[in-house]
Coordinates of C-alpha atoms in Angstrom, one line a residue:
E1 CA 23.0 22.8 -5.8
G2 CA 24.2 19.2 -6.1
W3 CA 25.2 16.5 -3.7
G4 CA 25.2 17.6 -0.1
G5 CA 27.3 14.8 1.3
E6 CA 26.5 12.0 3.7
G7 CA 23.5 12.6 5.9
G8 CA 21.1 15.4 5.6
G9 CA 22.2 18.0 3.1
P10 CA 22.2 21.8 3.6
D11 CA 19.6 24.1 2.1
S12 CA 22.2 25.1 -0.5
A13 CA 21.9 21.5 -1.9
D14 CA 18.1 21.9 -2.5
W15 CA 17.5 19.7 0.5
R16 CA 13.9 18.6 1.0
C17 CA 12.9 17.1 4.3
N18 CA 10.6 14.5 2.7
V19 CA 9.4 13.4 -0.7
L20 CA 6.9 10.9 -1.9
A21 CA 7.3 8.3 -4.7
F22 CA 4.7 5.9 -6.1
S23 CA 5.2 2.3 -7.1
R24 CA 2.9 -0.4 -8.6
T25 CA 5.6 -3.2 -8.2
R26 CA 4.1 -6.3 -6.7
D27 CA 6.8 -8.8 -7.5
L28 CA 9.6 -7.4 -5.3
S29 CA 12.0 -10.3 -6.2
Q30 CA 13.1 -8.3 -9.2
G31 CA 13.5 -5.0 -7.3
L32 CA 11.3 -2.0 -6.6
I33 CA 10.4 0.3 -9.5
L34 CA 9.4 3.8 -8.7
D35 CA 6.8 5.0 -11.2
G36 CA 6.8 8.7 -10.3
V37 CA 6.8 11.2 -7.5
V38 CA 4.8 14.1 -6.2
A39 CA 6.5 16.7 -8.3
R40 CA 7.2 20.4 -8.3
A41 CA 6.6 22.6 -11.3
D42 CA 10.0 21.7 -12.7
G43 CA 9.3 18.0 -12.5
T44 CA 11.6 17.2 -9.6
A45 CA 10.3 15.7 -6.3
A46 CA 8.4 18.1 -4.1
Q47 CA 8.5 18.2 -0.3
V48 CA 5.0 16.9 0.6
I49 CA 4.7 17.3 4.4
P50 CA 5.6 21.0 5.0
R51 CA 7.8 22.5 7.6
D52 CA 6.2 24.9 10.1
R53 CA 8.9 27.5 9.2
R54 CA 9.6 27.9 12.9
R55 CA 13.1 28.7 14.1
D56 CA 13.1 25.7 16.4
E57 CA 12.3 23.2 13.7
V58 CA 15.1 21.9 11.5
T59 CA 13.3 19.2 9.6
V60 CA 10.1 17.1 9.3
I61 CA 10.6 13.4 8.9
P62 CA 7.9 10.8 8.2
N63 CA 8.3 7.5 10.2
S64 CA 5.3 5.3 9.2
G65 CA 2.3 5.3 7.0
I66 CA -1.1 3.6 6.8
A67 CA -4.1 3.7 4.4
V68 CA -7.5 3.4 6.1
E69 CA -11.1 4.3 5.0
G70 CA -10.0 6.1 1.9
G71 CA -7.3 8.3 3.5
Q72 CA -3.6 8.1 3.8
Y73 CA -2.0 8.8 7.2
V74 CA 1.6 9.4 8.1
Q75 CA 3.2 9.6 11.6
Y76 CA 6.0 12.2 11.5
M77 CA 8.3 14.0 13.9
S78 CA 9.2 17.7 14.1
V79 CA 12.9 17.7 14.8
R80 CA 14.1 20.6 17.0
E81 CA 17.8 19.9 17.0
W82 CA 20.3 17.2 16.1
G83 CA 22.7 15.8 18.7
P84 CA 25.4 13.1 18.7
P85 CA 24.8 10.1 16.4
G86 CA 21.5 8.4 17.4
W87 CA 20.3 11.3 19.6
W88 CA 18.1 14.3 18.8
H89 CA 15.3 16.4 20.2
T90 CA 11.9 16.8 18.8
N91 CA 9.2 19.4 19.3
Y92 CA 6.4 16.9 18.9
G93 CA 5.3 13.7 17.1
G94 CA 2.3 14.1 14.8
M95 CA -0.1 12.6 12.3
A96 CA -0.5 14.0 8.8
V97 CA -3.3 13.2 6.5
S98 CA -3.9 13.1 2.7
R99 CA -7.3 12.9 1.1
D100 CA -6.1 13.0 -2.5
G101 CA -3.9 10.0 -2.8
G102 CA -0.8 11.5 -1.2
V103 CA -0.5 14.6 -3.4
T104 CA -1.3 17.2 -0.6
W105 CA -1.0 16.7 3.2
D106 CA -2.4 18.5 6.2
K107 CA -1.0 18.5 9.8
P108 CA -3.9 18.9 12.2
R109 CA -2.8 20.5 15.5
G110 CA -5.0 18.1 17.4
A111 CA -3.0 15.1 16.1
R112 CA 0.2 15.9 17.9
W113 CA 2.0 14.5 20.9
I114 CA 3.9 17.4 22.3
N115 CA 7.4 16.6 23.7
R116 CA 8.0 17.3 27.3
A117 CA 10.6 19.6 28.8
E118 CA 12.6 16.5 29.7
R119 CA 12.5 15.4 26.0
D120 CA 11.1 12.0 27.0
D121 CA 7.6 11.8 25.6
P122 CA 7.3 8.2 24.3
F123 CA 5.3 9.0 21.1
Q124 CA 7.7 11.0 19.1
M125 CA 8.7 8.4 16.5
G126 CA 5.8 6.1 15.6
A127 CA 4.9 2.9 13.7
L128 CA 1.3 2.4 12.6
A129 CA -0.7 -0.8 12.3
R130 CA -4.4 -1.7 11.9
D131 CA -6.1 -4.6 13.8
G132 CA -9.9 -4.8 13.6
D133 CA -11.6 -1.5 14.3
H134 CA -8.5 0.2 15.8
V135 CA -5.4 1.8 14.5
Y136 CA -2.4 1.1 16.7
L137 CA 0.5 3.4 17.2
F138 CA 3.8 2.2 18.6
G139 CA 5.9 5.1 19.9
T140 CA 9.4 5.8 21.0
T141 CA 11.1 8.8 22.4
N142 CA 13.3 11.0 20.2
G143 CA 16.4 9.2 19.1
R144 CA 17.2 5.5 18.8
H145 CA 17.7 4.4 22.4
G146 CA 14.3 4.2 24.0
D147 CA 11.7 1.5 24.6
A148 CA 8.6 1.2 22.5
Y149 CA 5.1 1.9 23.9
L150 CA 1.7 1.2 22.4
A151 CA -1.5 3.3 21.9
R152 CA -4.6 2.8 19.9
A153 CA -7.7 4.6 18.7
E154 CA -10.8 3.8 16.8
I155 CA -10.3 4.4 13.1
A156 CA -12.6 7.5 13.1
D157 CA -10.4 9.1 15.8
I158 CA -7.0 8.5 14.2
L159 CA -6.4 12.3 14.0
D160 CA -7.5 13.0 17.6
A161 CA -4.5 12.6 20.0
S162 CA -6.9 13.0 23.0
A163 CA -8.9 9.9 21.9
Y164 CA -6.0 7.4 22.1
D165 CA -5.9 4.8 24.8
Y166 CA -2.5 3.5 26.1
F167 CA -1.5 -0.1 27.0
T168 CA -0.6 -0.5 30.7
G169 CA 0.3 -4.2 30.6
R170 CA -3.1 -5.1 32.1
G171 CA -5.4 -3.1 29.9
W172 CA -6.1 0.2 28.1
V173 CA -6.5 3.6 29.7
R174 CA -6.7 7.2 28.4
D175 CA -3.7 8.3 30.5
E176 CA -0.5 8.4 28.4
S177 CA 1.7 8.4 31.6
A178 CA 0.4 4.9 32.5
A179 CA 1.8 3.3 29.3
V180 CA 4.4 0.6 29.8
A181 CA 7.0 -0.6 27.4
V182 CA 6.0 -3.4 25.1
L183 CA 9.3 -3.6 23.2
P184 CA 12.5 -3.0 25.3
G185 CA 15.0 -0.7 23.8
P186 CA 17.1 0.3 22.2
V187 CA 14.4 0.7 19.5
G188 CA 15.1 2.8 16.4
E189 CA 13.1 3.3 13.2
L190 CA 10.4 0.7 14.1
S191 CA 8.0 -0.8 11.6
V192 CA 5.2 -3.3 12.4
A193 CA 3.1 -5.5 10.0
Y194 CA 1.1 -8.7 10.1
S195 CA 2.4 -11.7 8.2
V196 CA -0.4 -13.7 6.7
H197 CA 2.0 -16.5 5.9
W198 CA 3.3 -16.9 9.4
G199 CA 0.2 -15.8 11.2
Q200 CA 2.1 -13.4 13.4
W201 CA 2.9 -9.8 13.8
L202 CA 6.4 -8.8 12.8
A203 CA 8.4 -5.8 14.2
L204 CA 11.6 -4.7 12.5
H205 CA 13.8 -2.0 14.1
L206 CA 17.4 -0.8 14.5
D207 CA 19.3 -1.9 17.6
D208 CA 21.7 1.0 18.2
P209 CA 24.5 0.8 19.4
G210 CA 24.2 -2.9 18.6
G211 CA 24.6 -2.0 14.9
V212 CA 22.0 -4.5 13.7
I213 CA 18.4 -4.5 12.5
L214 CA 16.4 -6.9 14.5
L215 CA 13.2 -8.9 13.6
R216 CA 10.8 -9.7 16.4
T217 CA 7.5 -11.6 16.4
A218 CA 4.4 -11.7 18.5
D219 CA 0.9 -13.2 18.4
R220 CA -0.7 -10.0 19.6
L221 CA 0.4 -6.4 19.1
E222 CA 0.5 -6.0 22.9
G223 CA 3.1 -8.8 23.0
P224 CA 4.9 -10.6 24.5
W225 CA 7.4 -10.0 21.7
S226 CA 10.3 -12.3 21.0
V227 CA 13.8 -11.2 21.8
G228 CA 14.6 -10.8 18.2
E229 CA 16.8 -12.3 15.4
V230 CA 19.4 -10.3 13.4
A231 CA 17.9 -9.5 10.0
V232 CA 20.9 -7.6 8.8
S233 CA 24.2 -6.6 10.4
G234 CA 26.2 -3.4 10.4
A235 CA 29.2 -5.5 9.8
R236 CA 27.9 -6.0 6.2
F237 CA 26.3 -2.6 5.9
P238 CA 28.2 0.0 8.0
G239 CA 26.0 2.9 9.1
L240 CA 22.8 1.1 8.5
Y241 CA 19.5 2.3 10.0
G242 CA 15.8 2.0 9.4
G243 CA 14.3 -1.4 8.3
Y244 CA 10.8 -0.7 7.0
L245 CA 8.7 -3.6 6.1
H246 CA 7.0 -3.5 2.6
P247 CA 3.3 -4.1 3.2
W248 CA 2.8 -5.9 -0.2
A249 CA 5.2 -8.7 0.6
L250 CA 3.8 -10.5 3.7
D251 CA 2.0 -13.5 2.2
G252 CA 5.1 -15.8 1.9
P253 CA 8.2 -16.9 3.7
D254 CA 10.2 -14.0 2.5
I255 CA 10.0 -10.5 3.8
Y256 CA 11.1 -7.4 2.0
Y257 CA 12.1 -4.2 3.7
L258 CA 13.8 -0.8 3.0
M259 CA 17.1 -0.2 4.8
S260 CA 19.0 3.1 4.8
Q261 CA 22.7 3.6 5.0
W262 CA 24.4 6.8 6.2
G263 CA 27.2 6.5 3.6
P264 CA 26.5 6.6 0.7
Y265 CA 23.2 8.0 2.2
N266 CA 20.9 5.9 0.1
V267 CA 18.0 3.4 0.5
F268 CA 18.2 -0.3 -0.4
L269 CA 15.5 -3.0 -0.8
L270 CA 16.5 -6.1 1.1
R271 CA 15.0 -9.6 1.4
S272 CA 15.2 -12.0 4.2
H273 CA 14.0 -15.7 4.0
L274 CA 12.3 -16.7 7.2
T275 CA 12.0 -20.3 8.6
R276 CA 10.0 -21.5 11.6
D277 CA 11.9 -22.6 14.7
R278 CA 11.5 -26.3 15.4

C-alpha cells in the first residue's frame, strides 16, 4: 500500500494501469477540476480498461481518446516488457470502446494491430482525430523514437482494424506495409487536434532524446507538417513526457495540454500562447 515511487508502481502499491476521471471545466485558465472518477466499491478509482491477465502483458496504457456517434473510443497499447528509458515492447495496439459514458469498456479482438516479431509495427501508440466522415489514426512503433504514420476508416468501421486505409504519400490503400511517415521521428506520446482559431491541425509530441515537447502544424492531416516549435522544455521540467491537447480549448490563441513528469510522477495542466508567424 501507499506510494510506489517514481514511475509505475508495483502491485503492492495498489497500482492500476489506467483510471478515468470526469471534468466539466470549460474555463481552463483557472485550472482543471476533476469532478469524479469511475470508482471501485470502496470509492477509490477503478482500473477501467482491463488487463488480459496474460503472463506477457505487464500493463495496458491508453494513448488517445475520441467521442463519435454516441460512443467513446480509446486507443491503447498492451505492453509486453519495459526496456531502457524511452524503449519498450508491445504485444499489440488496440481500440477499446465504451457505450455507457466511460464506465465500462470492451476490447474487441478485431480492433487490434498485432506487433510483429521485429517489434516494429507502426500502429502501437496512437492519436485519434476526426475529419468529415472518417476517423484518423496516427500511429508510432512501441517506444518514443519512431516516425508517425497515418491510417483512416469510416466512422462505422472504427473498431475493424481490417477496414483501415493507410496513407502512402500519394493516396490511400488497404495495405499497412505501404504506409509512409507523415511526421518524422522521434515522436513520443502524440496528440492531434484541430484549432478553430488558427484554422490548422495541431500536433503535440515528445521529442526524445531532445527532451522537449514540440508543437507542429499542418493544413491537412496528411501534411506536410511544420518542423515544430518547442512548447515546453525539459530544462524547465526534467523528465517530462506526454503533451496531450485538451479538446475544449482550441477556439482561441491559447492551447492547454496535459504534461506528465517522471519525478514526482504527476500530471500538470500547461498553457501556451500562440502567435502567427509574420
